[in-house]
Short mmCIF file of C-alpha atoms and ligand atoms in Angstrom, two decimals:
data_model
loop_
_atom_site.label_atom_id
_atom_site.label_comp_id
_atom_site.label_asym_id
_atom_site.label_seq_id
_atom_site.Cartn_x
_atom_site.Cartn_y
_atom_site.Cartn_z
CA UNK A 1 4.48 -30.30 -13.74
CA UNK A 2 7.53 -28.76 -11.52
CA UNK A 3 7.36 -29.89 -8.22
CA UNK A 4 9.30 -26.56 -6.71
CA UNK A 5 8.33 -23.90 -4.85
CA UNK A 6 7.11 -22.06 -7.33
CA UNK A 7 4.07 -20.11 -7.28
CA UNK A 8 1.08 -21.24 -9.45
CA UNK A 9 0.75 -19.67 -12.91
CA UNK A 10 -2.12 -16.68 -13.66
CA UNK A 11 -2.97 -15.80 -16.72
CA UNK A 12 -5.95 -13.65 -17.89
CA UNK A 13 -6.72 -10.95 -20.40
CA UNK A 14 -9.36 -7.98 -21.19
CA UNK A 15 -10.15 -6.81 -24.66
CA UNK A 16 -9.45 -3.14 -25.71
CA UNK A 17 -12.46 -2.67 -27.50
CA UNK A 18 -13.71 -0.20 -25.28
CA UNK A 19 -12.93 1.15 -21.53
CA UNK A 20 -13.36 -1.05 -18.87
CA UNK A 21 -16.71 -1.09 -16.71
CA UNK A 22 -18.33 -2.76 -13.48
CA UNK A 23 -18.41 -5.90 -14.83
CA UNK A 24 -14.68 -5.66 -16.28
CA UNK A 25 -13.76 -5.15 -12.30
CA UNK A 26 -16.03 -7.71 -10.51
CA UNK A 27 -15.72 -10.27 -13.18
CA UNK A 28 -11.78 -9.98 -13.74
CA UNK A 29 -9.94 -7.12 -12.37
CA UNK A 30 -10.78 -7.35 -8.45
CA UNK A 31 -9.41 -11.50 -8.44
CA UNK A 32 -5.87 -10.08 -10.65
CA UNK A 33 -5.52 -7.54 -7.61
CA UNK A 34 -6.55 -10.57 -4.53
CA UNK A 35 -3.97 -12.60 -6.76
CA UNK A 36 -1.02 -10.81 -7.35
CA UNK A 37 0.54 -11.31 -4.04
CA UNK A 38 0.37 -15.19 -3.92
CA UNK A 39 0.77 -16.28 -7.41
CA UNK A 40 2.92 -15.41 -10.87
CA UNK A 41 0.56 -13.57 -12.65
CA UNK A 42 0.43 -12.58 -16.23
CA UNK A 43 -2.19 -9.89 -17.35
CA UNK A 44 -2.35 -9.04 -20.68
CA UNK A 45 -4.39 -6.34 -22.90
CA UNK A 46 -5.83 -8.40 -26.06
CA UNK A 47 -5.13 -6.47 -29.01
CA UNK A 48 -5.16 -9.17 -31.05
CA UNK A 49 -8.65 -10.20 -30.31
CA UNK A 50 -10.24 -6.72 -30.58
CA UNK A 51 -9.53 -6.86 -34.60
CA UNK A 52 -11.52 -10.07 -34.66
CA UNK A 53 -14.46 -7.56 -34.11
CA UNK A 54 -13.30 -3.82 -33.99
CA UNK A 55 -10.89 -3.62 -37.59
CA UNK A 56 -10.53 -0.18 -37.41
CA UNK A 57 -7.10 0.72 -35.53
CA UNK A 58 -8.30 4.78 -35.07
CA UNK A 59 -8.64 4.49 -31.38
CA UNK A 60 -7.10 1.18 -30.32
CA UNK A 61 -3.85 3.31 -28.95
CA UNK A 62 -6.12 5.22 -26.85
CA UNK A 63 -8.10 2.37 -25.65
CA UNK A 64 -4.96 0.51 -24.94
CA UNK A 65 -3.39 3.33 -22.58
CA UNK A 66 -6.93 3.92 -21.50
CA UNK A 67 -7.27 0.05 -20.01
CA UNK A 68 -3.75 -0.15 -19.17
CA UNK A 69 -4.22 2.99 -16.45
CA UNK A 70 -7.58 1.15 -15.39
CA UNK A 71 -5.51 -1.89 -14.07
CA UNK A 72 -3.22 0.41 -12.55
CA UNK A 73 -5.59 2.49 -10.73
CA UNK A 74 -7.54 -0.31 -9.54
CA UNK A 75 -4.76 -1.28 -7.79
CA UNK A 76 -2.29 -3.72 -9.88
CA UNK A 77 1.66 -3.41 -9.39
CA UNK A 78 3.56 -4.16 -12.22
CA UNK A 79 6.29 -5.17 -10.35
CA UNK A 80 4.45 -8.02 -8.74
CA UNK A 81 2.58 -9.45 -12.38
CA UNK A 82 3.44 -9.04 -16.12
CA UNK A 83 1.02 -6.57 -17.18
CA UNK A 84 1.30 -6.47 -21.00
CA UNK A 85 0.40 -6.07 -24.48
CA UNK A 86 -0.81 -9.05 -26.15
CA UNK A 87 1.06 -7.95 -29.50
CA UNK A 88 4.13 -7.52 -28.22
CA UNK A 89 4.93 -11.56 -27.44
CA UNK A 90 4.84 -13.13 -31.30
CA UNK A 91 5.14 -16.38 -29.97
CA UNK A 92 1.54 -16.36 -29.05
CA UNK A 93 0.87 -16.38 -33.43
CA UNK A 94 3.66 -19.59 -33.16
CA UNK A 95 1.61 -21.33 -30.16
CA UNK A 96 -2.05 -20.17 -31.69
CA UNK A 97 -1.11 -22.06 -35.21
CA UNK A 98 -0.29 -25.27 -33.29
CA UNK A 99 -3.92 -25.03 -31.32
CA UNK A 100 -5.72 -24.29 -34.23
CA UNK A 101 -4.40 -27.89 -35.71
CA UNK A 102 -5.94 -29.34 -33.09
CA UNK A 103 -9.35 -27.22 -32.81
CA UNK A 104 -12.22 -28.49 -35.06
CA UNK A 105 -14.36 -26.22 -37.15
CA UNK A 106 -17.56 -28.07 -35.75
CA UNK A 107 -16.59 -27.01 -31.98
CA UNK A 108 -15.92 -23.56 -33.16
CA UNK A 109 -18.93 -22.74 -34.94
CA UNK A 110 -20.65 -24.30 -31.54
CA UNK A 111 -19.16 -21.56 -29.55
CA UNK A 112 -21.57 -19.55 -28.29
CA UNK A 113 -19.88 -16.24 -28.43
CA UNK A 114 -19.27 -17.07 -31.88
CA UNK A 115 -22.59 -17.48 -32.88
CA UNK A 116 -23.31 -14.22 -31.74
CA UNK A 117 -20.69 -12.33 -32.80
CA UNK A 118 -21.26 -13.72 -36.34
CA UNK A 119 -24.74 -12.45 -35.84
CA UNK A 120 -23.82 -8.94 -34.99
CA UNK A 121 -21.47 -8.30 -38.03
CA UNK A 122 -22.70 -10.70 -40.75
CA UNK A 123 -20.25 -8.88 -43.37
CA UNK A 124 -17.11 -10.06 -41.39
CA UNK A 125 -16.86 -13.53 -40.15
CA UNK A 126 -13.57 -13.61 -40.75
CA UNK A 127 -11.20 -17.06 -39.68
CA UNK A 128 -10.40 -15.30 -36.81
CA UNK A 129 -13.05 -14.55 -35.03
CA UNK A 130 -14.13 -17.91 -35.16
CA UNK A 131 -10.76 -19.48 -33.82
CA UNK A 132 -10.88 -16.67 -31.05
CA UNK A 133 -10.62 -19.68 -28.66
CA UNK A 134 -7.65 -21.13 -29.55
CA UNK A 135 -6.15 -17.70 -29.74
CA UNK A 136 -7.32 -17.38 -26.04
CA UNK A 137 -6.12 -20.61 -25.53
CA UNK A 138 -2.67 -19.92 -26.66
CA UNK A 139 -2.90 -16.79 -24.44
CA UNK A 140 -3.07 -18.84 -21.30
CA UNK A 141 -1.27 -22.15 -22.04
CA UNK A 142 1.60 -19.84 -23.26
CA UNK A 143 2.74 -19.47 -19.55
CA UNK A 144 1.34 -23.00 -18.63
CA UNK A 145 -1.16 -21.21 -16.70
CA UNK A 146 -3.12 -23.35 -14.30
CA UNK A 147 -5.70 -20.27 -12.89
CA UNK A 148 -7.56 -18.08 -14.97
CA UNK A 149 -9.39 -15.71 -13.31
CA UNK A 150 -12.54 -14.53 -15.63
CA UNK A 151 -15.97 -13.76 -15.58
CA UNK A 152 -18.65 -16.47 -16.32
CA UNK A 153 -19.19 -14.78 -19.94
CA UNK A 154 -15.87 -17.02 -20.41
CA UNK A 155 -16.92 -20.56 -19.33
CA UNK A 156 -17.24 -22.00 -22.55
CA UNK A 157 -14.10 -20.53 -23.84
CA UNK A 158 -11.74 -22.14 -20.78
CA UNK A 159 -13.26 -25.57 -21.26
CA UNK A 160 -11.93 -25.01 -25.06
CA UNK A 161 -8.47 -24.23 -23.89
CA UNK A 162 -8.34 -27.32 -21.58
CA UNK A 163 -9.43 -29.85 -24.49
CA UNK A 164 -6.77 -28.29 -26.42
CA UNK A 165 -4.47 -28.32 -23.98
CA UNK A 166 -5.27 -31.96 -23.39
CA UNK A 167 -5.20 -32.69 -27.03
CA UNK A 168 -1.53 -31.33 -27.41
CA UNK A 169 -0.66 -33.42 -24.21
CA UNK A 170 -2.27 -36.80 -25.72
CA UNK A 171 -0.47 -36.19 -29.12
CA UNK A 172 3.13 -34.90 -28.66
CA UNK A 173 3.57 -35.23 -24.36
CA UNK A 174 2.18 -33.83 -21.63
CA UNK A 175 3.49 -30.08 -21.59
CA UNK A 176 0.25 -28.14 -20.20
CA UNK A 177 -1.60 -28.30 -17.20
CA UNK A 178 -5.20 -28.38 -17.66
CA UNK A 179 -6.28 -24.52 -17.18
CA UNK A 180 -9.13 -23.98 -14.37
CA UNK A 181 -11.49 -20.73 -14.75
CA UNK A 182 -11.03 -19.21 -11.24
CA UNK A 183 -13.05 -16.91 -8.73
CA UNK A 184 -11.49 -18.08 -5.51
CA UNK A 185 -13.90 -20.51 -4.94
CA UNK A 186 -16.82 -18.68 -5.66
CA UNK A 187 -19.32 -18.86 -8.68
CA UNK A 188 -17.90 -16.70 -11.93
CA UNK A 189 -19.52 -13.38 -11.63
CA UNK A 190 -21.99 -11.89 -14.11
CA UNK A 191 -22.56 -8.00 -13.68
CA UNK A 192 -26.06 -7.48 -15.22
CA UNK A 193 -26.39 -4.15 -17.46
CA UNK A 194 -28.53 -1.31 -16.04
CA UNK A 195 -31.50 -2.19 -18.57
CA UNK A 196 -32.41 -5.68 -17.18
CA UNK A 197 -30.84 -7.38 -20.56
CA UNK A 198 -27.25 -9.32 -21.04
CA UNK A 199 -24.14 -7.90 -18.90
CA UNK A 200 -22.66 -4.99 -18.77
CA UNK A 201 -19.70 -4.61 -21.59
CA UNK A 202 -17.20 -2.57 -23.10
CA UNK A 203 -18.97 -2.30 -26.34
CA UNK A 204 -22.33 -2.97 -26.23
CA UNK A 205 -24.94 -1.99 -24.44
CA UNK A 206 -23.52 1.63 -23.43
CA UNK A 207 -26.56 3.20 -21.93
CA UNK A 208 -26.33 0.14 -19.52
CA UNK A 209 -23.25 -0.16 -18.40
CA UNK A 210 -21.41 1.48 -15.72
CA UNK A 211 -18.00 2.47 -16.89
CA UNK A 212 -14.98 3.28 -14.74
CA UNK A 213 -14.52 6.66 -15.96
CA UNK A 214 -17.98 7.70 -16.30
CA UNK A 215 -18.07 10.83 -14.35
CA UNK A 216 -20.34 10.87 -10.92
CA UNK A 217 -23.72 13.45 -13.00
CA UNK A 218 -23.04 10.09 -15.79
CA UNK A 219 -23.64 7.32 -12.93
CA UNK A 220 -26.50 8.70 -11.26
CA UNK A 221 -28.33 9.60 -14.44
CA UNK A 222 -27.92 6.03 -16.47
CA UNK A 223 -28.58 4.25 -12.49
CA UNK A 224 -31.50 6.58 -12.03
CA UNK A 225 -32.65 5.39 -15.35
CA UNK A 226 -32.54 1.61 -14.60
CA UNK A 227 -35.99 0.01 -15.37
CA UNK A 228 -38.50 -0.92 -12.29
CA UNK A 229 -41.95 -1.45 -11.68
CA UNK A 230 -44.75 -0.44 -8.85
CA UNK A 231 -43.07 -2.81 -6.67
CA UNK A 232 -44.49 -6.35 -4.89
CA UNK A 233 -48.29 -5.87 -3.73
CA UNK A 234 -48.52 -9.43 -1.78
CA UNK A 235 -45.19 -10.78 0.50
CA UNK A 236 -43.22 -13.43 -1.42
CA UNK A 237 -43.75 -12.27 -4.67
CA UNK A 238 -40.69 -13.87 -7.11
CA UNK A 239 -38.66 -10.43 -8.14
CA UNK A 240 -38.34 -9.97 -11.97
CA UNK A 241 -35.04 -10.14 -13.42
CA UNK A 242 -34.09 -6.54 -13.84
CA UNK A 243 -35.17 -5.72 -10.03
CA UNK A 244 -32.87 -8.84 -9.08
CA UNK A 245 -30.36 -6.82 -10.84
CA UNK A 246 -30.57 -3.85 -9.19
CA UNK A 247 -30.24 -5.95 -5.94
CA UNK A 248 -27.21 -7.79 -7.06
CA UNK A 249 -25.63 -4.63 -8.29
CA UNK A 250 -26.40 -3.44 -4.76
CA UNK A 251 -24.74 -6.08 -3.09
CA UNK A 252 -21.41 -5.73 -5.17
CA UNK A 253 -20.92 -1.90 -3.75
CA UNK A 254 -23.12 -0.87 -0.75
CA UNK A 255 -22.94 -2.20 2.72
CA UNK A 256 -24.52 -5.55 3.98
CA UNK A 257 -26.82 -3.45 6.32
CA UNK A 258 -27.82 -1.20 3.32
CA UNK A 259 -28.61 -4.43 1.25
CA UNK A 260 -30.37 -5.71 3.77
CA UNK A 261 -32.66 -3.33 4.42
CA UNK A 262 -34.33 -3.07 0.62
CA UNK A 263 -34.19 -6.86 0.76
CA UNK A 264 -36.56 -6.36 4.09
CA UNK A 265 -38.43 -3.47 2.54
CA UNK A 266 -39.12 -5.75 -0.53
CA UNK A 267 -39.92 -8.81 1.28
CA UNK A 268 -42.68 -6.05 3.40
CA UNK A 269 -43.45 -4.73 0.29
CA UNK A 270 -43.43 -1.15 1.32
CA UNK A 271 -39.75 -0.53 -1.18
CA UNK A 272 -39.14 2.74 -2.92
CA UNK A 273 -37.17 1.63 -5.37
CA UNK A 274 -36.34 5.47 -6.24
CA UNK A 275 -34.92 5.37 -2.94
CA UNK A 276 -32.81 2.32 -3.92
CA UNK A 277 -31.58 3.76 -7.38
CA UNK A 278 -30.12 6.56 -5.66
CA UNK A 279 -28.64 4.89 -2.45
CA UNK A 280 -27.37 2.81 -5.50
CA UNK A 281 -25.82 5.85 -7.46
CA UNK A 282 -24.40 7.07 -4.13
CA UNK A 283 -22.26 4.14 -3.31
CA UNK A 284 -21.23 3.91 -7.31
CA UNK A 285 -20.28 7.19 -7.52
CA UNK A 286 -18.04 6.51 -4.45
CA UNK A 287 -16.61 3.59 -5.74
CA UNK A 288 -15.88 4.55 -9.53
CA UNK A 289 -14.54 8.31 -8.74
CA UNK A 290 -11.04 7.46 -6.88
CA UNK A 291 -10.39 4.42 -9.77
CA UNK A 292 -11.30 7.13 -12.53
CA UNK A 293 -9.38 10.38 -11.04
CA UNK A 294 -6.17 8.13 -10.10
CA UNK A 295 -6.09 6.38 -14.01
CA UNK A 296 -6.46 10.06 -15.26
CA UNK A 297 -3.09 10.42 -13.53
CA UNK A 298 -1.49 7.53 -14.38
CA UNK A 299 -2.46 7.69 -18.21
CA UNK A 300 -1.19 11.38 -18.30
CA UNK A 301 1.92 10.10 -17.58
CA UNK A 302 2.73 8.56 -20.71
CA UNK A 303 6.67 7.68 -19.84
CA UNK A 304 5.36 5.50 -16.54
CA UNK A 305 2.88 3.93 -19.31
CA UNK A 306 5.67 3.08 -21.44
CA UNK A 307 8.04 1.75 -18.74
CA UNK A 308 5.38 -0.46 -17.12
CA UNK A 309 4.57 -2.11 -20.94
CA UNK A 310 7.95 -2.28 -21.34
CA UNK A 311 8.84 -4.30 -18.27
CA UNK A 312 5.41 -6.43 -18.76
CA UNK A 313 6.31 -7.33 -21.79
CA UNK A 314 10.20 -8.49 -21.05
CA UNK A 315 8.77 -10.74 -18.26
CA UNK A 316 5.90 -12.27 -20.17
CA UNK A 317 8.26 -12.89 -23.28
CA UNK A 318 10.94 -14.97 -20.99
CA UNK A 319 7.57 -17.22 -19.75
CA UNK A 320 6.76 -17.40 -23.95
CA UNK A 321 10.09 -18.46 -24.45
CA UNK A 322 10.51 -21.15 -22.57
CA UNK A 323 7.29 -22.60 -23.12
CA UNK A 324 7.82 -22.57 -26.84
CA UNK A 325 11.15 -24.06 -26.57
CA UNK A 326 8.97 -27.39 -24.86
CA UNK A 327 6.46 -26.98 -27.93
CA UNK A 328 9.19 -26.97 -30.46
CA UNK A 329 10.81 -29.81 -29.20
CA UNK A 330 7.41 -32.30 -28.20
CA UNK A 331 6.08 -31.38 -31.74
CA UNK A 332 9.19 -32.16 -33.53
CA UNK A 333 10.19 -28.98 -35.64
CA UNK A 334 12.99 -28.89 -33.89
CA UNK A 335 15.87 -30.76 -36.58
CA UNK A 336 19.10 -30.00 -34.79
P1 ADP B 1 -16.28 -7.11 -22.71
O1 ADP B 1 -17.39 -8.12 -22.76
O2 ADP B 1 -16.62 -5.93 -21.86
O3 ADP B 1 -15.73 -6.72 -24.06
P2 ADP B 1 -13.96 -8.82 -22.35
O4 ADP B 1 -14.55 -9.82 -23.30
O5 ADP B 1 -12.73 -8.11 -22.74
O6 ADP B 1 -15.08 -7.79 -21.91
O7 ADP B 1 -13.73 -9.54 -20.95
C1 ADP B 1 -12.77 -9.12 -20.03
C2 ADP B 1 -12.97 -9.81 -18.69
O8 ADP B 1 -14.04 -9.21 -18.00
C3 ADP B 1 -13.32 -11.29 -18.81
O9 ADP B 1 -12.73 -11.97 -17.72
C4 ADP B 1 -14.80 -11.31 -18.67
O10 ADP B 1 -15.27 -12.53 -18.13
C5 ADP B 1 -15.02 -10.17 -17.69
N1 ADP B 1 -16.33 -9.54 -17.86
C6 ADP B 1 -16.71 -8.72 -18.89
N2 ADP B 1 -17.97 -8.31 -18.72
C7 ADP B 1 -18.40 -8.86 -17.55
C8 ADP B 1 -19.63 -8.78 -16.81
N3 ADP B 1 -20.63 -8.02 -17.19
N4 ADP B 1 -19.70 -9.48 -15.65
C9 ADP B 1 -18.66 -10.23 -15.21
N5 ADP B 1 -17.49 -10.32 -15.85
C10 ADP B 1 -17.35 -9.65 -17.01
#
């Protein structure tokens, strides 16, 4: 690795298979924004991977310019990272080829994410969507990113990338650092869905998830919905997942003092948890609405949306470059 001054390598990437949501923020988003001042970051929109699962191209141009404004208006400045379109840098097919050489079908059909996507659309198991990871993996190691800030849905998927990585260093020279899932120290986040079940997501799970254009009647309505029960009768009673949930969600956009006083009222059993739900919708209402009116702007402004994909994609192309010129040449197909 260079010993310079150079910053540390980012690299992470969202899927346009939908508009992005809580979890989409706290899981990925909020680290890109606390990293884009100290590090060289590369953000990309996977395109690629949402036709593993989502074929149909009607509304990927809309979700694209949808997401794209969503970075923008949570705060990203695309003249500090490369925020880009996955299908614009082709090297990414040249580096995904070499991976997959190196990935084994066993590991692949172990993946988790696999398993159950394959489950959710029997009548398409296509190769792709069960090499996703080495796409992913040719994603990051494409900038010889060290950090990759994701949620802890994508665990499995970065441990993947680094036996690949360390595969193609063991077999034609070391060329990739090792890539490290990153929350600045922290655990990887999981944003629980509204219904007590899985995580909140872009495409499943709707009724459950909080998204960041959902207008403020939409947020109170699916939070005031959110499952709970009579509450604890005796002190120390264990809280059930989905109230835990509520809690956490709490905790991600309310104020310590606010949290801690339903944690008191449910430790003194006398919590109202309609009371909760709608201190809840409150603070998620004021958190979602200035993201959501601001990427209305932005997206309206489809010139700005071109320009910024435009320069995103010039930058992360140079990084792609270079590191396939090192691929080329440690592999071999290189003959003059
Ligand atoms: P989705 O599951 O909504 O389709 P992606 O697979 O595109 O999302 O993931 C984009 C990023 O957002 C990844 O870093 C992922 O870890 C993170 N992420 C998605 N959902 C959640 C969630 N509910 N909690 C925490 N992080 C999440």
């Amino acid at each position: 690795m260079e010993k310079s001054a150079k910053k540390p390598v980012v690299m992470s990437g969202i899927r346009p298979t939908g508009i992005l949501h809580l979890g989409s923020y706290f899981g990925a988003l909020q680290n890109y924004i606390r990293m884009q001042d100290e590090y060289e970051c590369y953000f990309m929109v996977a395109d690629l991977h949402s036709l593993t699962t989502h074929p149909d191209t009607k509304s990927l141009r809309a979700n694209v310019l949808h997401v794209i404004s969503e970075h923008l208006a949570c705060g990203l400045d695309p003249d500090k990272v490369a925020l880009y379109c996955q299908s614009a840098i082709h090297e990414t097919s040249e580096l995904y080829f070499y991976l997959n050489t190196l990935a084994y079908k066993g590991e692949l059909e172990k993946t988790t994410t696999f398993k159950d996507k394959a489950r959710l659309q029997p009548q398409n198991i296509n190769a792709a969507l069960l090499t996703y990871p080495s796409l992913m993996a040719a994603d990051i190691l494409l900038h010889r990113a060290l950090y990759v800030p994701v949620g802890k849905d994508q665990e499995q998927h970065l441990e993947m990338a680094r036996n690949f990585a360390t595969r193609f260093n063991h077999r034609y020279g070391e060329i990739f650092p090792g890539p490290l899932a990153f929350n600045f120290g922290a655990a990887l986040v999981k944003v629980p869905a509204l219904d007590g079940s899985g995580k909140m997501s872009k495409s499943e799970n709707q009724n459950a998830t909080l998204y960041l254009s959902d207008d403020d009647a939409l947020i109170r309505k699916k939070v005031m919905k959110a499952k709970t029960d009579e509450g604890p009768k005796v002190p120390g009673t264990p809280m059930p997942d989905y109230i835990e949930n509520l809690f956490h969600l709490l905790q991600l956009v309310s104020t310590t003092e606010v949290y801690e006083k339903f944690v008191t009222d449910y430790n003194q059993c006398s919590i109202r948890y309609g009371d909760l739900k709608k201190q809840l919708a409150e603070n998620m209402v004021q958190f979602i609405a200035p993201i959501r009116e601001k990427a209305i702007v932005i997206r309206n402004n489809e010139s700005y949306m071109q320009e910024v994909m435009e320069k995103g994609a010039a930058k992360a192309g140079e990084s792609a470059k270079k590191t396939m010129q090192l691929v080329r040449d440690a592999i071999g197909v290189k003959y003059f």
